[in-house]
CSV table of C-alpha atoms and ligand atoms in Angstrom, one decimal:
chain,number,residue,atom,x,y,z
A,1,MET,CA,23.5,-25.2,-12.0
A,2,HIS,CA,23.5,-23.3,-8.6
A,3,LEU,CA,21.6,-20.0,-8.7
A,4,PRO,CA,21.6,-17.5,-5.9
A,5,LYS,CA,18.3,-17.7,-3.6
A,6,LEU,CA,17.2,-20.6,-5.6
A,7,GLY,CA,19.9,-23.2,-5.2
A,8,TRP,CA,20.4,-26.2,-7.4
A,9,VAL,CA,18.2,-26.2,-10.7
A,10,LYS,CA,18.1,-28.5,-13.5
A,11,PHE,CA,18.6,-27.0,-17.0
A,12,PHE,CA,18.8,-28.3,-20.5
A,13,GLN,CA,22.2,-27.4,-22.1
A,14,GLY,CA,21.4,-26.7,-25.9
A,15,ARG,CA,25.0,-26.5,-26.9
A,16,PRO,CA,28.6,-26.6,-25.5
A,17,ILE,CA,29.7,-23.4,-23.7
A,18,PRO,CA,33.1,-22.3,-24.8
A,19,GLY,CA,35.3,-19.8,-23.4
A,20,VAL,CA,35.6,-18.2,-20.0
A,21,LEU,CA,32.1,-17.7,-18.1
A,22,LYS,CA,31.5,-13.9,-17.7
A,23,ASN,CA,28.0,-13.7,-16.4
A,24,THR,CA,24.7,-15.6,-16.4
A,25,THR,CA,21.2,-14.4,-17.0
A,26,VAL,CA,17.9,-16.0,-16.2
A,27,SER,CA,15.0,-14.9,-18.3
A,28,ARG,CA,11.3,-15.8,-18.9
A,29,HIS,CA,9.7,-16.1,-22.4
A,30,GLY,CA,6.1,-16.9,-22.5
A,31,ARG,CA,5.6,-20.3,-20.3
A,32,HIS,CA,9.4,-21.1,-20.4
A,33,TRP,CA,12.4,-20.0,-18.3
A,34,PHE,CA,15.9,-19.6,-20.0
A,35,VAL,CA,19.3,-19.3,-18.8
A,36,SER,CA,22.1,-17.9,-20.9
A,37,PHE,CA,25.7,-17.7,-20.3
A,38,GLN,CA,27.9,-15.0,-21.6
A,39,THR,CA,31.5,-16.0,-22.2
A,40,GLU,CA,34.6,-14.6,-23.6
A,41,GLN,CA,37.1,-16.2,-26.0
A,42,VAL,CA,39.6,-15.0,-28.6
A,43,VAL,CA,38.6,-15.5,-32.1
A,44,ALA,CA,40.8,-15.0,-35.0
A,45,ASP,CA,39.8,-12.4,-37.6
A,46,PRO,CA,38.2,-13.9,-40.4
A,47,LEU,CA,39.6,-13.9,-44.0
A,48,PRO,CA,38.2,-10.9,-46.0
A,49,GLN,CA,35.8,-12.4,-48.8
A,50,ASP,CA,35.9,-11.0,-52.2
A,51,PRO,CA,33.5,-8.0,-52.4
A,52,ALA,CA,32.7,-9.1,-56.1
A,53,ASP,CA,30.7,-12.1,-54.7
A,54,CYS,CA,27.9,-9.8,-54.2
A,55,ILE,CA,24.1,-10.4,-54.2
A,56,ALA,CA,21.2,-8.2,-53.1
A,57,GLY,CA,17.9,-9.0,-51.5
A,58,ASP,CA,14.4,-7.4,-51.9
A,59,LEU,CA,12.5,-7.7,-48.5
A,60,GLY,CA,8.8,-7.7,-49.1
A,61,VAL,CA,5.2,-8.5,-48.0
A,62,LYS,CA,4.5,-11.3,-50.4
A,63,HIS,CA,7.7,-13.0,-50.5
A,64,PHE,CA,9.9,-12.5,-47.4
A,65,LEU,CA,13.2,-12.2,-49.5
A,66,VAL,CA,13.9,-12.3,-53.1
A,67,LEU,CA,17.5,-12.5,-54.1
A,68,SER,CA,18.8,-11.1,-57.3
A,69,ASP,CA,19.7,-14.6,-58.6
A,70,GLY,CA,16.0,-15.2,-58.5
A,71,THR,CA,15.9,-17.3,-55.4
A,72,ILE,CA,12.6,-16.6,-53.3
A,73,TYR,CA,12.3,-17.3,-49.7
A,74,ASP,CA,8.9,-17.2,-48.0
A,75,ALA,CA,8.0,-16.6,-44.3
A,76,PRO,CA,6.0,-19.3,-42.6
A,77,ARG,CA,2.8,-17.8,-43.5
A,78,ALA,CA,0.5,-20.5,-42.7
A,79,ALA,CA,1.8,-20.7,-39.2
A,80,TYR,CA,1.8,-16.8,-38.8
A,81,ALA,CA,-1.7,-16.8,-40.1
A,82,HIS,CA,-2.9,-19.6,-37.6
A,83,LEU,CA,-1.4,-17.7,-34.6
A,84,ARG,CA,-2.8,-14.5,-35.7
A,85,GLN,CA,-6.3,-16.0,-35.8
A,86,GLN,CA,-5.8,-17.2,-32.2
A,87,ILE,CA,-4.4,-13.9,-31.0
A,88,THR,CA,-7.6,-12.1,-32.4
A,89,ARG,CA,-9.8,-14.6,-30.9
A,90,VAL,CA,-8.1,-14.3,-27.4
A,91,GLN,CA,-8.1,-10.6,-27.7
A,92,ARG,CA,-11.8,-10.5,-28.3
A,93,LYS,CA,-12.4,-12.8,-25.3
A,94,LEU,CA,-10.2,-10.6,-23.1
A,95,ALA,CA,-12.2,-7.4,-24.2
A,96,ARG,CA,-15.4,-9.1,-22.9
A,97,GLN,CA,-14.0,-10.0,-19.5
A,98,VAL,CA,-13.9,-7.9,-16.4
A,99,LYS,CA,-10.5,-6.4,-16.2
A,100,PHE,CA,-8.3,-7.5,-13.7
A,101,SER,CA,-10.6,-10.5,-12.6
A,102,LYS,CA,-9.1,-14.0,-12.2
A,103,ASN,CA,-10.4,-15.2,-15.7
A,104,TRP,CA,-9.2,-11.9,-17.3
A,105,GLN,CA,-5.6,-12.6,-15.9
A,106,LYS,CA,-5.8,-16.2,-17.3
A,107,THR,CA,-6.7,-14.8,-20.7
A,108,GLN,CA,-3.9,-12.4,-20.5
A,109,ARG,CA,-1.4,-15.0,-19.8
A,110,ARG,CA,-2.8,-17.1,-22.7
A,111,LEU,CA,-2.2,-14.0,-24.9
A,112,ASN,CA,1.4,-13.5,-23.7
A,113,VAL,CA,2.0,-17.2,-24.8
A,114,LEU,CA,0.7,-16.6,-28.2
A,115,TYR,CA,2.9,-13.5,-28.5
A,116,ALA,CA,5.8,-15.6,-27.5
A,117,HIS,CA,5.0,-18.1,-30.2
A,118,VAL,CA,5.0,-15.6,-32.8
A,119,ALA,CA,8.3,-14.4,-31.6
A,120,ASP,CA,9.8,-17.9,-31.6
A,121,LEU,CA,8.6,-18.5,-35.1
A,122,ARG,CA,10.0,-15.4,-36.5
A,123,ARG,CA,13.3,-16.1,-34.6
A,124,ASP,CA,13.7,-19.5,-35.9
A,125,PHE,CA,12.9,-18.6,-39.5
A,126,VAL,CA,15.2,-15.4,-39.4
A,127,GLN,CA,18.0,-17.4,-37.9
A,128,LYS,CA,17.7,-20.2,-40.6
A,129,LEU,CA,17.5,-18.0,-43.5
A,130,SER,CA,20.4,-15.7,-42.4
A,131,THR,CA,22.4,-18.8,-42.1
A,132,THR,CA,21.5,-20.1,-45.7
A,133,VAL,CA,22.1,-16.8,-47.3
A,134,SER,CA,25.4,-16.0,-45.4
A,135,GLN,CA,26.7,-19.7,-46.3
A,136,HIS,CA,26.1,-18.9,-49.9
A,137,HIS,CA,27.3,-15.3,-50.4
A,138,ALA,CA,29.9,-13.1,-48.9
A,139,THR,CA,28.5,-9.7,-49.7
A,140,VAL,CA,24.7,-9.0,-49.4
A,141,ALA,CA,23.0,-5.7,-50.3
A,142,LEU,CA,19.7,-4.9,-48.9
A,143,GLU,CA,17.4,-1.9,-48.8
A,144,ASN,CA,18.3,0.7,-46.4
A,145,LEU,CA,15.2,0.3,-44.1
A,146,ARG,CA,14.9,2.6,-41.1
A,147,ILE,CA,15.0,-0.2,-38.8
A,148,GLY,CA,15.3,1.7,-35.5
A,149,ASN,CA,11.8,3.4,-35.7
A,150,MET,CA,10.4,0.4,-37.5
A,151,THR,CA,11.2,-2.2,-34.8
A,152,ALA,CA,10.0,0.2,-32.1
A,153,SER,CA,6.7,1.0,-33.7
A,154,ALA,CA,6.2,-2.5,-34.7
A,155,LYS,CA,6.6,-3.8,-31.2
A,156,GLY,CA,4.0,-1.5,-30.2
A,157,THR,CA,1.7,-2.5,-33.0
A,158,VAL,CA,2.1,-6.3,-32.2
A,159,GLU,CA,0.6,-5.7,-28.8
A,160,GLN,CA,-1.6,-2.9,-29.5
A,161,PRO,CA,-2.7,-3.5,-33.1
A,162,GLY,CA,-5.3,-0.8,-33.3
A,163,THR,CA,-9.0,-1.3,-33.7
A,164,GLN,CA,-11.2,-3.2,-35.5
A,165,GLY,CA,-10.6,-3.3,-39.4
A,166,ARG,CA,-7.0,-2.3,-39.2
A,167,GLN,CA,-6.3,-4.8,-36.7
A,168,LYS,CA,-5.5,-7.7,-38.7
A,169,ALA,CA,-3.6,-5.8,-41.3
A,170,GLY,CA,-1.7,-3.8,-38.7
A,171,LEU,CA,-0.7,-7.0,-36.8
A,172,ASN,CA,0.3,-8.9,-40.1
A,173,ARG,CA,2.5,-6.1,-41.2
A,174,ALA,CA,4.1,-5.6,-37.7
A,175,ILE,CA,5.0,-9.2,-37.8
A,176,LEU,CA,6.7,-8.9,-41.1
A,177,GLU,CA,8.5,-5.7,-40.2
A,178,MET,CA,9.9,-7.1,-37.1
A,179,GLY,CA,11.2,-10.0,-39.4
A,180,TRP,CA,13.0,-7.5,-41.6
A,181,GLY,CA,14.7,-5.8,-38.7
A,182,GLN,CA,15.8,-9.0,-37.2
A,183,PHE,CA,16.9,-10.4,-40.4
A,184,LEU,CA,19.2,-7.4,-41.1
A,185,THR,CA,20.7,-7.3,-37.6
A,186,VAL,CA,21.4,-11.2,-37.7
A,187,LEU,CA,22.6,-11.2,-41.2
A,188,GLU,CA,25.0,-8.4,-40.6
A,189,TYR,CA,27.0,-10.3,-38.0
A,190,LYS,CA,26.8,-13.5,-39.7
A,191,LEU,CA,28.4,-12.0,-42.8
A,192,ALA,CA,31.0,-10.2,-40.8
A,193,ALA,CA,31.8,-13.3,-38.9
A,194,GLN,CA,33.1,-14.9,-42.0
A,195,GLY,CA,35.0,-11.9,-43.5
A,196,GLY,CA,31.9,-10.8,-45.8
A,197,GLN,CA,29.7,-7.7,-45.3
A,198,LEU,CA,26.2,-6.5,-45.4
A,199,VAL,CA,25.9,-3.3,-47.6
A,200,LEU,CA,22.7,-1.1,-47.1
A,201,VAL,CA,21.7,0.8,-50.2
A,202,PRO,CA,18.6,3.2,-51.0
A,203,ALA,CA,15.8,1.5,-52.7
A,204,ALA,CA,14.6,4.6,-54.4
A,205,TYR,CA,12.8,4.1,-57.5
A,206,CYS,CA,13.7,0.2,-57.5
A,207,SER,CA,10.0,-0.8,-58.0
A,208,GLN,CA,9.3,1.7,-60.9
A,209,ALA,CA,12.5,2.4,-62.8
A,210,CYS,CA,13.5,0.4,-65.9
A,211,PRO,CA,17.0,-1.1,-65.6
A,212,GLN,CA,17.3,-1.1,-69.4
A,213,CYS,CA,16.2,2.2,-70.6
A,214,GLY,CA,15.7,4.2,-67.3
A,215,TYR,CA,11.9,5.0,-68.1
A,216,THR,CA,10.4,5.4,-64.7
A,217,ALA,CA,6.6,5.2,-64.1
A,218,LYS,CA,3.9,3.6,-62.1
A,219,ALA,CA,2.6,2.1,-65.2
A,220,ASN,CA,5.8,-0.1,-65.5
A,221,ARG,CA,3.9,-2.4,-62.8
A,222,PRO,CA,0.9,-3.6,-64.6
A,223,THR,CA,0.3,-6.1,-61.8
A,224,ARG,CA,1.9,-6.4,-58.1
A,225,ASP,CA,4.2,-9.1,-59.4
A,226,ARG,CA,5.2,-8.2,-62.8
A,227,PHE,CA,7.5,-5.3,-64.1
A,228,CYS,CA,7.1,-4.5,-67.6
A,229,CYS,CA,8.6,-1.4,-68.9
A,230,GLN,CA,6.1,0.8,-71.2
A,231,ALA,CA,8.8,2.4,-73.0
A,232,CYS,CA,11.0,-0.5,-74.1
A,233,GLY,CA,9.0,-3.5,-73.2
A,234,TYR,CA,11.8,-5.0,-70.8
A,235,ALA,CA,9.7,-7.5,-68.6
A,236,LYS,CA,10.6,-9.5,-65.4
A,237,MET,CA,9.4,-10.6,-62.1
A,238,ALA,CA,9.0,-7.3,-60.3
A,239,ASP,CA,10.7,-8.4,-57.0
A,240,VAL,CA,13.7,-10.0,-58.7
A,241,LYS,CA,14.2,-6.8,-60.9
A,242,ALA,CA,14.1,-4.8,-57.8
A,243,ALA,CA,16.8,-7.1,-56.1
A,244,GLU,CA,19.1,-6.6,-59.3
A,245,MET,CA,18.9,-2.9,-59.1
A,246,LEU,CA,19.8,-3.1,-55.3
A,247,GLU,CA,22.6,-5.4,-56.3
A,248,ASP,CA,23.9,-2.8,-58.9
A,249,ARG,CA,23.8,0.0,-56.1
A,250,GLY,CA,25.6,-2.4,-53.7
A,251,ARG,CA,28.3,-3.1,-56.3
A,252,GLN,CA,28.7,0.6,-57.1
A,253,ARG,CA,29.0,1.4,-53.4
A,254,LEU,CA,31.8,-1.3,-53.1
A,255,GLY,CA,33.5,-0.3,-56.3
A,256,VAL,CA,33.2,-3.6,-57.9
A,257,PRO,CA,32.2,-4.4,-61.6
A,258,LEU,CA,28.5,-4.8,-62.2
A,259,ARG,CA,27.0,-8.2,-63.0
A,260,PRO,CA,24.9,-8.5,-66.1
A,261,HIS,CA,21.2,-9.4,-65.5
A,262,PRO,CA,19.8,-11.3,-68.4
A,263,ALA,CA,16.2,-10.4,-69.2
B,301,ZN,ZN1,12.6,0.2,-70.3
């Protein structure tokens, strides 16, 4: 391609470029340079899907996503942990170096490359997961997270993860939260593109309320993973139960019949 001021440069074309070219953007991500082409084309409206084909997902720390049909999706934890370790090590090294020295700058660049890896890993995971979910379900209900604030603060936290003891937990959580935010955004347009929709519902009491008798108490969660109603004995994996309640709320919002959830 021919770029102003640079002339002819080689690039790898990842996929066909359909439509009429509108503009071109060159950007840098970690060590790599990217070029993206914005194009315009007319796309037919997708056929609306049946909203009764509704499922819900619980976004969590232990499992990234648990669907109300019991499917569990985990984030690439081992890979995240490995990168987090490296980031912590390089951050320590950076702290010992003379600010703005040659070596300090080198370490800073290394750190930026690691941050870019975390972002790549997360984007890859979110893209694949949202494709899988949107291929199997037309309508998905998710907890109404306050994404705007969350992503903004999480971005701050990844690069400035606080001090000492909180550092690891803060970074860990920030990575997760950014993943949730991205997942919502990406899933929403993928569902819409095929005539489905994303429904955001409040998650209040989803972890403590019994779907069978309504008894709501902290004690209904004897362990983090297990829900067990202290009043009627209804028991289930906690994340699945929470997802089922989100599904019910989503269905109520859409005005479609509830689906029974066998215990
Ligand atoms: Zn109960």
